[in-house]
């Protein structure tokens, strides 16, 4: 089969002919239809410090996908060839305290698809049956391809109650964009999106933002007064990984507010803890998705009218992976999809 492989420790990815994965008794084999490019894939491709200390080549990259089951292991009873599925990208241990308690998203021994084991940028991928999400008939395959990052967005967006609340979204990358639509769907009053990139600010408006702001040009306080907000944001979703964005969120929160932090900073961030204490804020780290409560919520929200399709801006064949990665890296893009069927 053809696969996009990190062949050696250094920059670049190579489209290669490799052996089809062999499945174990608890696994399913999926013929990949479509995949989404994630920031993680960009880090691995460019071979930054994180990638150099995390990745052992050779490795097939990628973890956002949709495809059709073509074979199942002998222990697998619930899934069948022909099923349209996506995969949860975190393979958990199943044996730690949290896994045993059913809190698999808290597993401390998670292995990432396309990070710690061969991934989905390939014609076929093998995943454990415990990682399969079966889609309903008629699901949009492009949307199904990005259930993994959509799950990040939903898990973060619903970390605090948003019904009737004023929400700040910092960072309108693909995940911030989807989260904007989710908090809107979940009944937020104002959704203010802070993002330096103009292309992405426009997309945020299409996703349902009440107002967008360039944090390099304007203070969030001005936006608050324009909207006649009085006490600050009730909920903030930190989706940029940027230190200034986190500080600005803290500075603009209402007393008792909640900040869900998904963005991954590249260095330590110093914070004025006094603000957190005296505003009685709750800061909550978010990693991955809840297995499988988030997946359930994604599905039912799509079925009840949530539309995340405007966040998908670019489509390529896997053959044009260089152009696809360039589009994802440019910043002037939302989600970039690669198709693995011709
Ligand atoms: P992205 O890099 O495409 O988006 C981040 C956005 O933040 C960019 O559009 C950037 O212009 C914007 N930004 C930069 N400085 C800003 C500032 N001062 N204020 C507001 N916005 C600013 O990333 P993405 O794919 O949408 O992912 C969002 C974040 O979540 C990233 O940091 C990513 O690493 C992280 N992530 C975390 C998890 C997890 O499980 N915790 C999973 C996936 C991604
Ligand atoms: Zn575990």
GROMACS .gro file of C-alpha atoms and ligand atoms in nm:
model
  387
    1UNK     CA    1   0.000   0.000   0.000
    2UNK     CA    2   0.102   0.363  -0.034
    3UNK     CA    3   0.170   0.561   0.284
    4UNK     CA    4   0.317   0.892   0.392
    5UNK     CA    5   0.622   0.799   0.597
    6UNK     CA    6   0.871   0.975   0.819
    7UNK     CA    7   1.161   0.766   0.693
    8UNK     CA    8   1.444   0.909   0.899
    9UNK     CA    9   1.520   1.155   1.180
   10UNK     CA   10   1.504   1.487   0.995
   11UNK     CA   11   1.267   1.710   0.799
   12UNK     CA   12   1.034   1.575   0.529
   13UNK     CA   13   0.784   1.298   0.459
   14UNK     CA   14   0.798   1.044   0.178
   15UNK     CA   15   0.512   0.881  -0.012
   16UNK     CA   16   0.624   0.518  -0.016
   17UNK     CA   17   0.511   0.169  -0.099
   18UNK     CA   18   0.500  -0.019   0.235
   19UNK     CA   19   0.352  -0.344   0.363
   20UNK     CA   20  -0.018  -0.340   0.451
   21UNK     CA   21  -0.068  -0.354   0.833
   22UNK     CA   22  -0.125  -0.697   0.985
   23UNK     CA   23  -0.418  -0.696   1.230
   24UNK     CA   24  -0.427  -0.866   1.569
   25UNK     CA   25  -0.731  -1.050   1.704
   26UNK     CA   26  -0.872  -0.731   1.864
   27UNK     CA   27  -0.805  -0.498   1.570
   28UNK     CA   28  -0.988  -0.376   1.265
   29UNK     CA   29  -0.834  -0.295   0.926
   30UNK     CA   30  -0.968   0.020   0.763
   31UNK     CA   31  -0.941   0.125   0.399
   32UNK     CA   32  -0.876   0.496   0.445
   33UNK     CA   33  -1.096   0.733   0.242
   34UNK     CA   34  -1.010   1.079   0.373
   35UNK     CA   35  -0.769   1.227   0.627
   36UNK     CA   36  -0.723   1.564   0.796
   37UNK     CA   37  -0.388   1.732   0.851
   38UNK     CA   38  -0.322   1.829   1.215
   39UNK     CA   39  -0.059   2.058   1.365
   40UNK     CA   40   0.104   1.743   1.505
   41UNK     CA   41   0.164   1.619   1.150
   42UNK     CA   42   0.327   1.953   1.063
   43UNK     CA   43   0.557   1.924   1.367
   44UNK     CA   44   0.657   1.571   1.265
   45UNK     CA   45   0.710   1.674   0.902
   46UNK     CA   46   0.929   1.973   0.991
   47UNK     CA   47   1.110   1.773   1.262
   48UNK     CA   48   1.108   2.031   1.540
   49UNK     CA   49   1.242   1.973   1.892
   50UNK     CA   50   0.920   1.804   2.006
   51UNK     CA   51   0.922   1.568   1.706
   52UNK     CA   52   1.292   1.486   1.748
   53UNK     CA   53   1.237   1.374   2.108
   54UNK     CA   54   0.901   1.200   2.047
   55UNK     CA   55   0.914   1.019   1.711
   56UNK     CA   56   1.104   0.703   1.620
   57UNK     CA   57   1.126   0.657   1.241
   58UNK     CA   58   1.021   0.484   1.029
   59UNK     CA   59   0.665   0.591   1.108
   60UNK     CA   60   0.347   0.635   0.904
   61UNK     CA   61   0.206   0.968   1.022
   62UNK     CA   62  -0.153   1.096   1.052
   63UNK     CA   63  -0.439   1.030   1.291
   64UNK     CA   64  -0.747   1.210   1.157
   65UNK     CA   65  -0.933   0.980   0.918
   66UNK     CA   66  -1.250   0.820   0.793
   67UNK     CA   67  -1.265   0.495   0.602
   68UNK     CA   68  -1.435   0.164   0.554
   69UNK     CA   69  -1.364  -0.151   0.752
   70UNK     CA   70  -1.224  -0.425   0.526
   71UNK     CA   71  -1.125  -0.689   0.783
   72UNK     CA   72  -1.175  -0.758   1.155
   73UNK     CA   73  -0.979  -0.969   1.405
   74UNK     CA   74  -1.128  -1.292   1.540
   75UNK     CA   75  -1.231  -1.129   1.872
   76UNK     CA   76  -1.420  -0.847   1.701
   77UNK     CA   77  -1.796  -0.895   1.704
   78UNK     CA   78  -1.939  -0.542   1.685
   79UNK     CA   79  -1.780  -0.414   1.365
   80UNK     CA   80  -1.806  -0.553   1.014
   81UNK     CA   81  -1.652  -0.507   0.673
   82UNK     CA   82  -1.829  -0.221   0.498
   83UNK     CA   83  -1.883  -0.012   0.816
   84UNK     CA   84  -1.786   0.353   0.772
   85UNK     CA   85  -1.571   0.448   1.072
   86UNK     CA   86  -1.327   0.697   1.219
   87UNK     CA   87  -1.069   0.623   1.485
   88UNK     CA   88  -0.999   0.774   1.825
   89UNK     CA   89  -0.632   0.874   1.791
   90UNK     CA   90  -0.541   0.795   2.152
   91UNK     CA   91  -0.478   0.426   2.215
   92UNK     CA   92  -0.510   0.383   2.593
   93UNK     CA   93  -0.364   0.109   2.811
   94UNK     CA   94  -0.692  -0.034   2.945
   95UNK     CA   95  -0.519  -0.134   3.272
   96UNK     CA   96  -0.446   0.184   3.470
   97UNK     CA   97  -0.674   0.318   3.744
   98UNK     CA   98  -0.857   0.560   3.514
   99UNK     CA   99  -0.896   0.314   3.226
  100UNK     CA  100  -1.040   0.055   3.464
  101UNK     CA  101  -1.281   0.316   3.599
  102UNK     CA  102  -1.401   0.400   3.247
  103UNK     CA  103  -1.223   0.737   3.240
  104UNK     CA  104  -1.009   0.642   2.946
  105UNK     CA  105  -0.936   1.002   2.843
  106UNK     CA  106  -0.735   1.033   3.168
  107UNK     CA  107  -0.507   0.735   3.088
  108UNK     CA  108  -0.145   0.816   3.168
  109UNK     CA  109  -0.011   0.561   2.919
  110UNK     CA  110  -0.169   0.688   2.598
  111UNK     CA  111  -0.006   0.602   2.265
  112UNK     CA  112  -0.087   0.832   1.974
  113UNK     CA  113  -0.184   0.700   1.632
  114UNK     CA  114   0.068   0.841   1.384
  115UNK     CA  115   0.293   0.940   1.675
  116UNK     CA  116   0.376   0.631   1.882
  117UNK     CA  117   0.239   0.375   1.630
  118UNK     CA  118   0.176   0.372   1.256
  119UNK     CA  119  -0.094   0.615   1.155
  120UNK     CA  120  -0.362   0.686   0.899
  121UNK     CA  121  -0.191   0.874   0.612
  122UNK     CA  122  -0.198   0.551   0.415
  123UNK     CA  123  -0.434   0.341   0.208
  124UNK     CA  124  -0.494   0.114   0.510
  125UNK     CA  125  -0.468   0.160   0.887
  126UNK     CA  126  -0.507  -0.091   1.169
  127UNK     CA  127  -0.663   0.020   1.500
  128UNK     CA  128  -0.787  -0.163   1.810
  129UNK     CA  129  -1.164  -0.221   1.809
  130UNK     CA  130  -1.182  -0.009   2.127
  131UNK     CA  131  -1.077   0.290   1.912
  132UNK     CA  132  -1.345   0.259   1.644
  133UNK     CA  133  -1.630   0.509   1.604
  134UNK     CA  134  -1.905   0.383   1.375
  135UNK     CA  135  -2.068   0.664   1.175
  136UNK     CA  136  -2.434   0.691   1.096
  137UNK     CA  137  -2.540   0.638   0.731
  138UNK     CA  138  -2.520   0.957   0.528
  139UNK     CA  139  -2.256   1.134   0.738
  140UNK     CA  140  -2.053   1.386   0.537
  141UNK     CA  141  -1.721   1.203   0.484
  142UNK     CA  142  -1.515   1.522   0.505
  143UNK     CA  143  -1.667   1.601   0.843
  144UNK     CA  144  -1.621   1.238   0.950
  145UNK     CA  145  -1.252   1.264   0.853
  146UNK     CA  146  -1.196   1.535   1.116
  147UNK     CA  147  -1.387   1.385   1.409
  148UNK     CA  148  -1.062   1.370   1.607
  149UNK     CA  149  -0.992   1.749   1.611
  150UNK     CA  150  -1.367   1.819   1.613
  151UNK     CA  151  -1.361   1.615   1.933
  152UNK     CA  152  -1.088   1.840   2.076
  153UNK     CA  153  -1.311   2.136   1.995
  154UNK     CA  154  -1.621   1.980   2.152
  155UNK     CA  155  -1.443   1.854   2.462
  156UNK     CA  156  -1.298   2.203   2.522
  157UNK     CA  157  -1.612   2.395   2.426
  158UNK     CA  158  -1.828   2.193   2.665
  159UNK     CA  159  -1.577   2.189   2.954
  160UNK     CA  160  -1.786   2.462   3.122
  161UNK     CA  161  -2.158   2.534   3.079
  162UNK     CA  162  -2.202   2.790   2.798
  163UNK     CA  163  -2.580   2.828   2.774
  164UNK     CA  164  -2.647   3.202   2.790
  165UNK     CA  165  -2.283   3.277   2.871
  166UNK     CA  166  -2.032   3.508   2.703
  167UNK     CA  167  -1.745   3.307   2.558
  168UNK     CA  168  -1.398   3.410   2.444
  169UNK     CA  169  -1.221   3.187   2.191
  170UNK     CA  170  -0.847   3.261   2.163
  171UNK     CA  171  -0.706   3.130   1.835
  172UNK     CA  172  -0.912   3.056   1.524
  173UNK     CA  173  -0.713   2.763   1.390
  174UNK     CA  174  -0.922   2.468   1.276
  175UNK     CA  175  -1.002   2.374   1.637
  176UNK     CA  176  -1.093   2.727   1.750
  177UNK     CA  177  -1.314   2.761   1.443
  178UNK     CA  178  -1.503   2.441   1.519
  179UNK     CA  179  -1.531   2.535   1.888
  180UNK     CA  180  -1.687   2.867   1.785
  181UNK     CA  181  -1.967   2.685   1.604
  182UNK     CA  182  -2.007   2.442   1.895
  183UNK     CA  183  -2.054   2.708   2.167
  184UNK     CA  184  -2.297   2.890   1.938
  185UNK     CA  185  -2.491   2.566   1.891
  186UNK     CA  186  -2.479   2.507   2.267
  187UNK     CA  187  -2.648   2.839   2.336
  188UNK     CA  188  -2.378   3.093   2.422
  189UNK     CA  189  -2.485   3.459   2.405
  190UNK     CA  190  -2.171   3.635   2.274
  191UNK     CA  191  -1.884   3.445   2.115
  192UNK     CA  192  -1.581   3.668   2.069
  193UNK     CA  193  -1.293   3.521   1.867
  194UNK     CA  194  -0.945   3.664   1.906
  195UNK     CA  195  -0.712   3.581   1.616
  196UNK     CA  196  -0.428   3.777   1.449
  197UNK     CA  197  -0.480   3.616   1.104
  198UNK     CA  198  -0.740   3.802   0.892
  199UNK     CA  199  -0.833   3.498   0.680
  200UNK     CA  200  -0.912   3.304   0.994
  201UNK     CA  201  -1.106   3.593   1.149
  202UNK     CA  202  -1.331   3.586   0.841
  203UNK     CA  203  -1.379   3.212   0.882
  204UNK     CA  204  -1.465   3.265   1.249
  205UNK     CA  205  -1.748   3.498   1.147
  206UNK     CA  206  -1.877   3.227   0.912
  207UNK     CA  207  -1.865   2.981   1.205
  208UNK     CA  208  -2.098   3.207   1.402
  209UNK     CA  209  -1.872   3.441   1.601
  210UNK     CA  210  -2.053   3.749   1.735
  211UNK     CA  211  -1.737   3.955   1.696
  212UNK     CA  212  -1.378   3.894   1.591
  213UNK     CA  213  -1.075   4.082   1.711
  214UNK     CA  214  -0.713   4.114   1.609
  215UNK     CA  215  -0.535   4.090   1.946
  216UNK     CA  216  -0.232   4.271   1.806
  217UNK     CA  217  -0.445   4.573   1.715
  218UNK     CA  218  -0.720   4.594   1.976
  219UNK     CA  219  -0.782   4.534   2.344
  220UNK     CA  220  -1.052   4.285   2.441
  221UNK     CA  221  -1.185   4.545   2.685
  222UNK     CA  222  -1.295   4.763   2.390
  223UNK     CA  223  -1.481   4.469   2.239
  224UNK     CA  224  -1.645   4.402   2.574
  225UNK     CA  225  -1.772   4.757   2.599
  226UNK     CA  226  -1.895   4.755   2.238
  227UNK     CA  227  -2.102   4.449   2.323
  228UNK     CA  228  -2.212   4.617   2.648
  229UNK     CA  229  -2.064   4.336   2.849
  230UNK     CA  230  -2.024   4.437   3.212
  231UNK     CA  231  -1.835   4.181   3.414
  232UNK     CA  232  -1.612   3.999   3.166
  233UNK     CA  233  -1.621   3.664   2.989
  234UNK     CA  234  -1.780   3.373   3.171
  235UNK     CA  235  -1.593   3.112   2.973
  236UNK     CA  236  -1.270   3.125   2.772
  237UNK     CA  237  -1.138   2.860   2.536
  238UNK     CA  238  -0.760   2.892   2.498
  239UNK     CA  239  -0.689   2.746   2.153
  240UNK     CA  240  -0.373   2.929   2.046
  241UNK     CA  241  -0.096   2.807   2.276
  242UNK     CA  242   0.011   3.172   2.288
  243UNK     CA  243   0.124   3.327   2.620
  244UNK     CA  244  -0.022   3.672   2.548
  245UNK     CA  245  -0.356   3.512   2.458
  246UNK     CA  246  -0.375   3.324   2.789
  247UNK     CA  247  -0.283   3.634   2.989
  248UNK     CA  248  -0.537   3.840   2.800
  249UNK     CA  249  -0.806   3.578   2.864
  250UNK     CA  250  -0.733   3.580   3.237
  251UNK     CA  251  -0.741   3.962   3.241
  252UNK     CA  252  -1.082   3.969   3.071
  253UNK     CA  253  -1.264   3.704   3.274
  254UNK     CA  254  -1.565   3.762   3.496
  255UNK     CA  255  -1.541   3.649   3.858
  256UNK     CA  256  -1.598   3.277   3.885
  257UNK     CA  257  -1.521   3.219   3.516
  258UNK     CA  258  -1.374   2.906   3.363
  259UNK     CA  259  -1.083   2.881   3.119
  260UNK     CA  260  -1.045   2.558   2.925
  261UNK     CA  261  -0.690   2.531   2.793
  262UNK     CA  262  -0.634   2.317   2.483
  263UNK     CA  263  -0.355   2.518   2.315
  264UNK     CA  264  -0.008   2.375   2.361
  265UNK     CA  265   0.253   2.641   2.441
  266UNK     CA  266   0.607   2.589   2.316
  267UNK     CA  267   0.758   2.732   2.637
  268UNK     CA  268   0.669   2.803   2.999
  269UNK     CA  269   0.417   3.082   3.058
  270UNK     CA  270   0.430   3.301   3.369
  271UNK     CA  271   0.095   3.416   3.503
  272UNK     CA  272  -0.023   3.660   3.768
  273UNK     CA  273  -0.177   3.406   4.005
  274UNK     CA  274  -0.335   3.691   4.203
  275UNK     CA  275  -0.577   3.741   3.916
  276UNK     CA  276  -0.672   3.373   3.921
  277UNK     CA  277  -0.720   3.379   4.298
  278UNK     CA  278  -0.911   3.703   4.337
  279UNK     CA  279  -1.131   3.637   4.034
  280UNK     CA  280  -1.182   3.281   4.162
  281UNK     CA  281  -1.117   3.137   3.816
  282UNK     CA  282  -1.106   2.772   3.724
  283UNK     CA  283  -0.833   2.676   3.475
  284UNK     CA  284  -0.880   2.335   3.320
  285UNK     CA  285  -0.639   2.151   3.090
  286UNK     CA  286  -0.793   1.958   2.802
  287UNK     CA  287  -0.618   1.676   2.620
  288UNK     CA  288  -0.784   1.468   2.352
  289UNK     CA  289  -1.148   1.373   2.378
  290UNK     CA  290  -1.366   1.180   2.622
  291UNK     CA  291  -1.406   0.821   2.512
  292UNK     CA  292  -1.672   0.816   2.397
  293UNK     CA  293  -1.897   1.080   2.545
  294UNK     CA  294  -1.739   1.349   2.325
  295UNK     CA  295  -1.787   1.131   2.016
  296UNK     CA  296  -2.151   1.083   2.107
  297UNK     CA  297  -2.200   1.458   2.151
  298UNK     CA  298  -2.028   1.532   1.818
  299UNK     CA  299  -2.263   1.294   1.642
  300UNK     CA  300  -2.585   1.420   1.797
  301UNK     CA  301  -2.492   1.787   1.756
  302UNK     CA  302  -2.430   1.730   1.383
  303UNK     CA  303  -2.763   1.550   1.364
  304UNK     CA  304  -2.932   1.846   1.534
  305UNK     CA  305  -2.801   2.111   1.295
  306UNK     CA  306  -2.443   2.195   1.395
  307UNK     CA  307  -2.247   2.272   1.077
  308UNK     CA  308  -1.867   2.267   1.093
  309UNK     CA  309  -1.812   2.241   0.716
  310UNK     CA  310  -1.705   2.604   0.667
  311UNK     CA  311  -1.394   2.517   0.873
  312UNK     CA  312  -1.281   2.286   0.590
  313UNK     CA  313  -1.112   2.505   0.329
  314UNK     CA  314  -0.871   2.290   0.125
  315UNK     CA  315  -0.889   1.948  -0.041
  316UNK     CA  316  -0.606   1.751  -0.205
  317UNK     CA  317  -0.523   1.405  -0.333
  318UNK     CA  318  -0.268   1.218  -0.120
  319UNK     CA  319  -0.039   1.246  -0.423
  320UNK     CA  320  -0.024   1.622  -0.365
  321UNK     CA  321   0.074   1.588   0.000
  322UNK     CA  322   0.342   1.856  -0.031
  323UNK     CA  323   0.085   2.111  -0.145
  324UNK     CA  324  -0.157   1.994   0.124
  325UNK     CA  325   0.102   2.037   0.399
  326UNK     CA  326   0.199   2.378   0.258
  327UNK     CA  327  -0.165   2.489   0.272
  328UNK     CA  328  -0.198   2.368   0.631
  329UNK     CA  329   0.124   2.542   0.728
  330UNK     CA  330   0.038   2.872   0.554
  331UNK     CA  331  -0.210   2.983   0.822
  332UNK     CA  332  -0.441   3.103   0.544
  333UNK     CA  333  -0.646   2.787   0.574
  334UNK     CA  334  -0.890   2.610   0.797
  335UNK     CA  335  -0.888   2.232   0.792
  336UNK     CA  336  -0.700   2.067   0.504
  337UNK     CA  337  -0.829   1.729   0.380
  338UNK     CA  338  -0.635   1.468   0.181
  339UNK     CA  339  -0.824   1.200  -0.011
  340UNK     CA  340  -0.680   0.846  -0.029
  341UNK     CA  341  -0.920   0.711  -0.290
  342UNK     CA  342  -0.885   0.794  -0.659
  343LIG     P1  343  -0.338   2.639   1.494
  343LIG     O1  344  -0.194   2.656   1.521
  343LIG     O2  345  -0.383   2.621   1.352
  343LIG     O3  346  -0.419   2.762   1.555
  343LIG     C1  347  -0.371   2.847   1.652
  343LIG     C2  348  -0.417   2.988   1.617
  343LIG     O4  349  -0.382   3.076   1.723
  343LIG     C3  350  -0.352   3.041   1.490
  343LIG     O5  351  -0.452   3.074   1.395
  343LIG     C4  352  -0.277   3.164   1.539
  343LIG     O6  353  -0.276   3.270   1.444
  343LIG     C5  354  -0.356   3.201   1.664
  343LIG     N1  355  -0.284   3.291   1.755
  343LIG     C6  356  -0.151   3.317   1.764
  343LIG     N2  357  -0.128   3.411   1.856
  343LIG     C7  358  -0.248   3.447   1.908
  343LIG     C8  359  -0.289   3.541   2.007
  343LIG     N3  360  -0.202   3.618   2.072
  343LIG     N4  361  -0.421   3.551   2.034
  343LIG     C9  362  -0.511   3.475   1.969
  343LIG     N5  363  -0.477   3.384   1.875
  343LIG    C10  364  -0.348   3.370   1.845
  343LIG     O7  365  -0.384   2.517   1.583
  343LIG     P2  366  -0.513   2.420   1.589
  343LIG     O8  367  -0.488   2.301   1.505
  343LIG     O9  368  -0.640   2.495   1.569
  343LIG    O10  369  -0.497   2.378   1.741
  343LIG    C11  370  -0.515   2.475   1.844
  343LIG    C12  371  -0.416   2.455   1.956
  343LIG    O11  372  -0.448   2.333   2.025
  343LIG    C13  373  -0.270   2.441   1.916
  343LIG    O12  374  -0.189   2.501   2.014
  343LIG    C14  375  -0.248   2.291   1.915
  343LIG    O13  376  -0.113   2.257   1.938
  343LIG    C15  377  -0.334   2.249   2.031
  343LIG     N6  378  -0.387   2.112   2.029
  343LIG    C16  379  -0.406   2.055   2.150
  343LIG    C17  380  -0.464   1.929   2.159
  343LIG    C18  381  -0.490   1.871   2.291
  343LIG    O14  382  -0.537   1.755   2.297
  343LIG     N7  383  -0.466   1.944   2.398
  343LIG    C19  384  -0.501   1.861   2.042
  343LIG    C20  385  -0.482   1.924   1.918
  343LIG    C21  386  -0.425   2.050   1.913
  344LIG    ZN1  387  -0.476   0.358   3.098
   0.00000   0.00000   0.00000
